[in-house]
Tab-separated table of C-alpha atoms in Angstrom:
chain	number	residue	atom	x	y	z
A	1	MET	CA	34.090	97.619	66.264
A	2	SER	CA	34.443	101.338	65.554
A	3	TYR	CA	37.582	103.082	64.357
A	4	ARG	CA	37.436	105.304	67.438
A	5	PHE	CA	37.387	102.225	69.730
A	6	LEU	CA	40.319	100.635	67.876
A	7	SER	CA	42.357	103.825	68.200
A	8	ALA	CA	41.673	104.040	71.925
A	9	ALA	CA	42.621	100.384	72.397
A	10	LEU	CA	45.844	100.909	70.467
A	11	LEU	CA	46.781	103.895	72.624
A	12	VAL	CA	46.261	101.793	75.758
A	13	LEU	CA	48.483	99.048	74.377
A	14	LEU	CA	51.206	101.550	73.456
A	15	ALA	CA	51.123	102.950	76.996
A	16	VAL	CA	51.847	99.552	78.553
A	17	PRO	CA	55.600	99.020	79.199
A	18	VAL	CA	57.211	96.289	77.140
A	19	LEU	CA	58.558	93.728	79.585
A	20	ALA	CA	62.169	92.730	79.028
A	21	ALA	CA	62.842	89.032	78.407
A	22	GLU	CA	66.344	89.383	79.825
A	23	LEU	CA	68.477	92.025	81.455
A	24	VAL	CA	72.134	92.078	80.387
A	25	ILE	CA	74.755	92.868	83.035
A	26	GLY	CA	78.230	93.373	81.582
A	27	GLN	CA	81.570	92.796	83.280
A	28	ALA	CA	85.068	93.415	81.941
A	29	ALA	CA	87.312	91.494	84.328
A	30	PRO	CA	91.000	90.485	84.446
A	31	LEU	CA	90.549	86.766	83.795
A	32	SER	CA	94.111	86.539	82.458
A	33	GLY	CA	97.258	88.499	83.191
A	34	SER	CA	98.848	89.619	86.439
A	35	ILE	CA	95.709	89.572	88.634
A	36	ALA	CA	93.793	86.714	86.977
A	37	SER	CA	92.947	84.984	90.270
A	38	THR	CA	91.410	88.221	91.525
A	39	GLY	CA	89.356	88.592	88.361
A	40	GLN	CA	88.056	85.048	88.611
A	41	ARG	CA	86.868	85.656	92.179
A	42	MET	CA	85.250	88.942	91.153
A	43	VAL	CA	83.199	87.177	88.496
A	44	LEU	CA	82.331	84.334	90.860
A	45	GLY	CA	80.874	86.636	93.526
A	46	ALA	CA	78.537	88.370	91.086
A	47	ARG	CA	77.619	85.171	89.242
A	48	ILE	CA	76.374	83.195	92.230
A	49	TRP	CA	73.957	85.992	93.165
A	50	PHE	CA	72.690	86.369	89.598
A	51	GLU	CA	72.136	82.598	89.360
A	52	HIS	CA	70.163	82.695	92.590
A	53	VAL	CA	68.015	85.584	91.330
A	54	ASN	CA	67.279	83.720	88.093
A	55	ALA	CA	66.351	80.594	90.038
A	56	GLN	CA	63.815	82.725	91.938
A	57	GLY	CA	62.219	83.985	88.712
A	58	GLY	CA	64.471	86.907	87.816
A	59	ILE	CA	63.622	90.599	88.198
A	60	HIS	CA	59.994	91.394	87.315
A	61	GLY	CA	60.007	88.141	85.358
A	62	ALA	CA	63.140	88.987	83.334
A	63	ARG	CA	66.210	86.766	83.571
A	64	LEU	CA	69.643	88.228	84.204
A	65	ARG	CA	72.306	87.494	81.601
A	66	HIS	CA	75.807	88.027	82.995
A	67	VAL	CA	78.161	88.719	80.077
A	68	VAL	CA	81.845	88.623	81.007
A	69	ARG	CA	84.736	89.786	78.811
A	70	ASP	CA	88.426	89.410	79.687
A	71	ASP	CA	90.425	92.662	79.761
A	72	ALA	CA	93.649	91.082	81.166
A	73	TYR	CA	94.065	94.169	83.431
A	74	GLN	CA	95.192	96.104	80.347
A	75	VAL	CA	93.830	99.649	80.064
A	76	GLU	CA	93.247	99.554	76.314
A	77	GLN	CA	91.479	96.203	76.609
A	78	THR	CA	89.192	97.541	79.342
A	79	VAL	CA	88.097	100.319	77.000
A	80	ALA	CA	87.658	97.984	74.007
A	81	GLN	CA	85.747	95.338	75.953
A	82	THR	CA	83.524	97.937	77.602
A	83	ARG	CA	82.575	99.372	74.239
A	84	LYS	CA	81.642	95.859	73.096
A	85	LEU	CA	79.575	95.234	76.225
A	86	ILE	CA	77.671	98.456	75.577
A	87	ALA	CA	77.258	98.287	71.792
A	88	GLU	CA	77.261	94.584	70.943
A	89	ASP	CA	75.890	92.983	74.103
A	90	GLN	CA	73.499	95.865	74.850
A	91	ALA	CA	74.329	95.827	78.561
A	92	LEU	CA	71.852	97.622	80.786
A	93	ALA	CA	74.488	98.055	83.511
A	94	LEU	CA	78.111	97.170	84.271
A	95	ILE	CA	79.567	95.576	87.382
A	96	GLY	CA	82.895	94.903	89.040
A	97	PHE	CA	85.675	96.282	86.830
A	98	ALA	CA	89.246	96.327	88.214
A	99	GLY	CA	91.983	98.940	88.030
A	100	THR	CA	92.068	102.641	88.857
A	101	ALA	CA	93.920	103.460	85.637
A	102	ASN	CA	91.578	101.259	83.611
A	103	ILE	CA	88.412	102.921	84.844
A	104	ALA	CA	89.999	106.383	84.726
A	105	GLU	CA	90.530	105.855	80.993
A	106	LEU	CA	86.839	105.019	80.583
A	107	LEU	CA	86.073	108.355	82.229
A	108	LYS	CA	88.627	110.203	80.125
A	109	GLN	CA	87.104	108.848	76.913
A	110	ARG	CA	83.568	109.437	78.261
A	111	VAL	CA	82.631	105.823	77.516
A	112	LEU	CA	80.263	105.550	80.485
A	113	SER	CA	78.693	108.997	80.363
A	114	GLU	CA	78.036	108.936	76.611
A	115	ALA	CA	76.255	105.590	76.967
A	116	GLY	CA	74.418	106.746	80.094
A	117	ILE	CA	75.384	103.472	81.760
A	118	ALA	CA	76.174	102.797	85.420
A	119	LEU	CA	79.207	100.892	86.695
A	120	VAL	CA	78.490	99.303	90.088
A	121	ALA	CA	81.057	97.995	92.588
A	122	PRO	CA	84.351	98.646	90.791
A	123	TYR	CA	87.229	96.848	92.496
A	124	THR	CA	89.210	99.985	93.268
A	125	GLY	CA	89.342	102.734	95.866
A	126	GLY	CA	91.111	105.241	93.641
A	127	ALA	CA	90.427	108.883	94.534
A	128	PRO	CA	90.178	110.183	90.919
A	129	LEU	CA	87.178	107.920	90.315
A	130	ARG	CA	85.275	109.476	93.229
A	131	GLU	CA	85.314	113.086	92.122
A	132	ALA	CA	81.949	114.825	92.208
A	133	GLY	CA	81.372	114.780	88.450
A	134	ASN	CA	81.809	111.014	88.081
A	135	THR	CA	78.149	110.141	88.604
A	136	SER	CA	78.240	106.985	86.445
A	137	ILE	CA	80.202	105.001	89.052
A	138	PHE	CA	78.586	103.612	92.224
A	139	HIS	CA	81.211	102.551	94.786
A	140	ILE	CA	80.373	100.055	97.522
A	141	ARG	CA	83.869	100.011	99.064
A	142	ALA	CA	85.890	102.551	101.018
A	143	SER	CA	88.499	104.653	99.247
A	144	TYR	CA	92.231	103.969	99.340
A	145	ALA	CA	92.509	107.155	101.424
A	146	ASP	CA	90.158	105.577	103.984
A	147	GLU	CA	92.253	102.404	104.003
A	148	ALA	CA	95.500	104.352	104.334
A	149	GLU	CA	94.161	106.362	107.257
A	150	HIS	CA	93.103	103.187	109.045
A	151	MET	CA	96.474	101.469	108.523
A	152	VAL	CA	98.535	104.509	109.501
A	153	LYS	CA	96.356	105.060	112.585
A	154	GLN	CA	96.864	101.459	113.677
A	155	LEU	CA	100.620	101.588	113.075
A	156	SER	CA	101.066	104.904	114.873
A	157	THR	CA	99.004	103.634	117.820
A	158	LEU	CA	101.483	100.743	118.075
A	159	GLY	CA	104.404	103.183	118.025
A	160	TYR	CA	105.501	102.842	114.397
A	161	GLU	CA	106.632	106.180	112.951
A	162	ARG	CA	109.266	105.200	110.389
A	163	ILE	CA	106.963	104.010	107.621
A	164	GLY	CA	107.952	103.187	104.057
A	165	VAL	CA	105.643	102.774	101.052
A	166	LEU	CA	105.900	100.350	98.153
A	167	TYR	CA	103.493	101.329	95.385
A	168	GLN	CA	102.540	100.268	91.878
A	169	ASP	CA	103.689	103.015	89.533
A	170	ASP	CA	100.300	103.892	88.047
A	171	ALA	CA	97.069	105.640	89.025
A	172	PHE	CA	96.180	102.875	91.511
A	173	GLY	CA	99.511	102.964	93.310
A	174	LYS	CA	99.790	106.734	93.317
A	175	SER	CA	96.275	107.096	94.714
A	176	GLY	CA	97.219	104.786	97.577
A	177	LEU	CA	100.533	106.572	98.067
A	178	ASP	CA	98.745	109.929	98.265
A	179	GLY	CA	96.439	108.465	100.908
A	180	VAL	CA	99.378	107.251	103.012
A	181	LYS	CA	101.179	110.589	102.701
A	182	ALA	CA	98.052	112.468	103.775
A	183	ALA	CA	97.491	110.155	106.752
A	184	LEU	CA	101.110	110.552	107.850
A	185	ALA	CA	100.975	114.334	107.378
A	186	ARG	CA	98.013	114.515	109.755
A	187	ARG	CA	100.414	113.075	112.334
A	188	LYS	CA	103.251	115.408	111.310
A	189	LEU	CA	105.119	112.503	109.684
A	190	GLN	CA	106.262	111.613	106.185
A	191	PRO	CA	107.334	108.367	104.507
A	192	VAL	CA	110.879	107.225	105.222
A	193	LEU	CA	110.929	106.044	101.606
A	194	ALA	CA	108.366	105.690	98.831
A	195	VAL	CA	109.441	103.468	95.957
A	196	GLY	CA	107.492	102.222	92.954
A	197	TYR	CA	107.516	99.160	90.718
A	198	PRO	CA	106.248	98.913	87.100
A	199	ARG	CA	102.591	98.005	86.526
A	200	ASN	CA	101.858	94.466	85.283
A	201	THR	CA	105.226	93.180	86.517
A	202	ALA	CA	106.748	91.698	89.658
A	203	GLU	CA	110.003	93.614	89.149
A	204	VAL	CA	110.498	94.636	92.766
A	205	ASN	CA	114.189	93.904	93.380
A	206	PRO	CA	115.252	97.583	93.213
A	207	ALA	CA	112.515	98.397	95.714
A	208	VAL	CA	113.663	95.576	98.005
A	209	THR	CA	117.246	96.873	97.942
A	210	ALA	CA	116.109	100.414	98.699
A	211	MET	CA	113.883	99.345	101.598
A	212	LEU	CA	116.593	97.187	103.153
A	213	LYS	CA	118.883	100.220	103.069
A	214	ALA	CA	116.265	102.652	104.460
A	215	GLN	CA	115.287	100.297	107.317
A	216	PRO	CA	111.706	101.480	107.977
A	217	ALA	CA	109.885	100.017	110.972
A	218	ALA	CA	106.805	99.299	108.846
A	219	ILE	CA	106.058	99.150	105.124
A	220	ILE	CA	102.650	99.820	103.593
A	221	MET	CA	102.330	98.152	100.192
A	222	VAL	CA	99.965	99.487	97.556
A	223	ALA	CA	100.446	96.412	95.408
A	224	VAL	CA	98.603	93.527	93.753
A	225	ASN	CA	99.208	89.826	94.413
A	226	LYS	CA	102.318	88.915	92.413
A	227	PRO	CA	104.503	91.958	93.151
A	228	ALA	CA	103.355	92.058	96.791
A	229	ALA	CA	104.337	88.400	97.210
A	230	ALA	CA	107.617	88.869	95.342
A	231	PHE	CA	108.511	91.857	97.526
A	232	ALA	CA	107.665	90.098	100.794
A	233	LYS	CA	109.649	87.001	99.821
A	234	ALA	CA	112.768	88.896	98.697
A	235	TYR	CA	112.589	91.421	101.545
A	236	ARG	CA	112.401	88.735	104.224
A	237	ALA	CA	115.138	86.720	102.501
A	238	GLY	CA	117.314	89.828	102.650
A	239	GLY	CA	116.831	90.132	106.391
A	240	GLY	CA	114.108	92.790	106.354
A	241	ALA	CA	112.173	92.847	109.621
A	242	ALA	CA	109.632	95.642	109.126
A	243	GLN	CA	105.945	95.103	109.805
A	244	LEU	CA	104.355	94.603	106.367
A	245	MET	CA	100.876	95.785	105.460
A	246	ASN	CA	98.990	95.835	102.174
A	247	ILE	CA	95.949	97.588	100.815
A	248	SER	CA	92.789	95.500	100.327
A	249	VAL	CA	93.235	94.355	96.713
A	250	VAL	CA	95.426	91.347	97.541
A	251	ASP	CA	94.245	87.792	98.172
A	252	PRO	CA	95.904	86.271	101.269
A	253	ALA	CA	95.724	82.743	99.860
A	254	GLU	CA	97.598	83.901	96.757
A	255	LEU	CA	100.231	85.661	98.868
A	256	VAL	CA	100.842	82.468	100.836
A	257	ARG	CA	100.966	80.380	97.659
A	258	LEU	CA	103.338	82.723	95.847
A	259	ALA	CA	105.645	83.821	98.681
A	260	GLY	CA	105.402	81.032	101.254
A	261	ILE	CA	104.031	81.364	104.754
A	262	GLU	CA	107.377	82.367	106.288
A	263	ALA	CA	107.482	85.517	104.165
A	264	VAL	CA	103.911	86.680	104.790
A	265	ARG	CA	103.096	85.457	108.297
A	266	GLY	CA	101.937	88.511	110.271
A	267	LEU	CA	101.319	90.630	107.167
A	268	GLY	CA	98.412	92.998	107.747
A	269	ILE	CA	95.762	93.592	105.078
A	270	SER	CA	93.140	96.320	105.232
A	271	GLN	CA	89.649	95.119	104.282
A	272	VAL	CA	86.667	97.047	102.935
A	273	VAL	CA	83.873	94.515	103.522
A	274	PRO	CA	83.152	92.335	106.569
A	275	TYR	CA	85.110	89.152	107.323
A	276	PRO	CA	83.627	86.562	104.916
A	277	TYR	CA	84.665	83.348	106.680
A	278	THR	CA	82.166	83.307	109.554
A	279	PRO	CA	78.388	83.653	109.022
A	280	ASN	CA	77.815	86.348	111.640
A	281	LEU	CA	75.710	88.610	109.392
A	282	PRO	CA	72.604	87.761	107.334
A	283	VAL	CA	74.391	88.671	104.097
A	284	LEU	CA	77.302	86.391	105.034
A	285	LYS	CA	74.983	83.461	105.685
A	286	GLU	CA	73.431	84.096	102.283
A	287	PHE	CA	76.817	84.396	100.570
A	288	GLN	CA	78.171	81.190	102.062
A	289	ALA	CA	75.012	79.224	101.268
A	290	LEU	CA	74.918	80.392	97.640
A	291	LEU	CA	78.668	79.867	97.225
A	292	LYS	CA	78.161	76.278	98.329
A	293	GLN	CA	75.205	75.900	95.939
A	294	TYR	CA	76.578	77.623	92.835
A	295	GLY	CA	80.330	78.044	93.428
A	296	ASN	CA	81.614	74.675	92.178
A	297	GLY	CA	83.590	74.076	95.359
A	298	ALA	CA	85.114	77.555	95.633
A	299	GLU	CA	86.148	78.819	99.055
A	300	PRO	CA	84.919	82.128	100.498
A	301	SER	CA	87.085	85.163	99.780
A	302	TYR	CA	86.914	88.899	100.362
A	303	THR	CA	86.977	89.538	96.615
A	304	ALA	CA	84.042	87.270	95.828
A	305	PHE	CA	82.077	88.599	98.797
A	306	GLU	CA	82.625	92.211	97.722
A	307	GLU	CA	81.215	91.569	94.251
A	308	PHE	CA	78.388	89.511	95.767
A	309	ILE	CA	77.379	92.638	97.696
A	310	GLY	CA	77.709	94.682	94.510
A	311	ALA	CA	75.439	92.273	92.649
A	312	LYS	CA	72.831	92.497	95.427
A	313	VAL	CA	72.925	96.293	95.268
A	314	LEU	CA	72.527	96.230	91.489
A	315	THR	CA	69.569	93.848	91.514
A	316	GLU	CA	67.791	95.887	94.192
A	317	ALA	CA	68.135	98.931	91.924
A	318	LEU	CA	66.832	96.875	88.987
A	319	ARG	CA	63.816	95.917	91.065
A	320	ARG	CA	63.182	99.582	91.921
A	321	ALA	CA	63.613	100.613	88.273
A	322	GLY	CA	60.440	98.704	87.363
A	323	PRO	CA	59.434	96.098	84.788
A	324	ALA	CA	60.790	98.002	81.755
A	325	PRO	CA	64.104	99.397	82.991
A	326	THR	CA	66.305	101.744	81.017
A	327	ARG	CA	69.832	102.848	81.833
A	328	ALA	CA	68.481	106.208	83.011
A	329	LYS	CA	65.837	104.599	85.248
A	330	LEU	CA	68.449	102.264	86.706
A	331	ASN	CA	70.855	105.132	87.482
A	332	ALA	CA	68.043	106.943	89.293
A	333	ALA	CA	67.153	103.790	91.204
A	334	LEU	CA	70.766	103.304	92.289
A	335	ALA	CA	70.857	106.882	93.575
A	336	SER	CA	67.710	106.115	95.606
A	337	LEU	CA	69.580	103.561	97.749
A	338	SER	CA	70.068	105.947	100.646
A	339	PRO	CA	70.703	103.901	102.639
A	340	TYR	CA	70.227	100.283	101.616
A	341	ASP	CA	70.979	97.392	103.996
A	342	VAL	CA	72.072	94.242	102.133
A	343	GLY	CA	71.951	92.203	105.341
A	344	GLY	CA	74.168	93.782	107.972
A	345	TYR	CA	76.220	95.859	105.533
A	346	ARG	CA	74.901	99.221	104.334
A	347	VAL	CA	75.521	101.277	101.235
A	348	ASP	CA	74.399	104.878	101.103
A	349	PHE	CA	74.100	106.722	97.791
A	350	GLY	CA	72.290	109.932	96.890
A	351	ALA	CA	71.578	112.383	94.103
A	352	ARG	CA	75.263	113.375	93.917
A	353	LYS	CA	76.735	110.825	96.346
A	354	ARG	CA	78.465	107.813	94.793
A	355	SER	CA	80.773	106.590	97.586
A	356	GLY	CA	78.468	104.186	99.369
A	357	SER	CA	80.676	102.978	102.232
A	358	SER	CA	83.703	103.905	104.350
A	359	PHE	CA	83.963	100.556	106.188
A	360	VAL	CA	87.581	99.497	106.882
A	361	GLU	CA	89.155	96.966	109.233
A	362	VAL	CA	92.576	95.285	109.331
A	363	THR	CA	93.227	91.545	109.234
A	364	VAL	CA	96.491	89.599	109.662
A	365	ILE	CA	97.797	86.452	107.952
A	366	GLY	CA	98.198	83.862	110.710
A	367	GLY	CA	100.712	81.053	111.109
A	368	ASP	CA	98.510	78.595	109.219
A	369	GLY	CA	97.996	81.012	106.310
A	370	ARG	CA	94.469	81.970	107.304
A	371	LEU	CA	93.323	85.502	107.992
A	372	LEU	CA	92.820	86.574	111.596
A	373	LYS	CA	90.785	89.541	112.781
């Protein structure tokens, strides 16, 4: 065999992409701390889809390895665990982080942009994360401003004008508060009272006292499970009769468990993905079947369904990125999903567009603790 032939053969071999044996998807999730139940459902939703994909042969023959690290909903831990996912675990992409302040710190420290890595389906609707320059983050849920507009519109249609706001005193809560204020301003209204509570606590008694004194007709809560439940329980015990509503990040089952049905019956919750308890869409049939197969007895939830959708979006982009994906190829593939139908629910990205959905509807906790549409 001639030297010239060997050289040509070598060049051909070098031009062939090296197929990946596995594709690492990283997730920093609050598996402990104040929203641990939420974090566990977030991981579950992504995991059942990844297990299904692996059972079908993976993506271009490569298995998905879902690496999860606990950040306890602490900002500094989110940063530390993300750096480990990128440097130690060699994650190709990230999925399903929680917390507006947590992810904002990743942006501030340029953790995502310097690694050239995408974060898909973060569990937050915070406005600062959706600014035009934040091209590393692909949102599949509506913004808190979208949710606030929907809730305020529904309340004002029903004749409620005296609206108070309970908010978590951090970037998450303030983003939601800004959304409520803007929605009220469009109707020439303003909050009767806006009162905060400290992040990572359920210290809401001062807020309860203030709301009982202000006597709003409705209260929109921008709160997570434990403080939302603590507020509802204490507020109702104090004689408060306002219509309560909460932004989408709470779990109704947790609210019932923590506060009792008497405190949260009739509480409205805005939702950013379709109702996950009836299989009336192809993606819902798929979710419920795979939850039964891989979920170890877990019940459907909005949180798990949201991250299930996020995982489907991510794997479609991995498929489009080809058999030897890089972070850059994956980012480009995600931007090509314009639109992409996951089975009755669409996301729509673009070259500079990262907010993939504005879907919002409101549900209510019924007398038996279940959500009603």
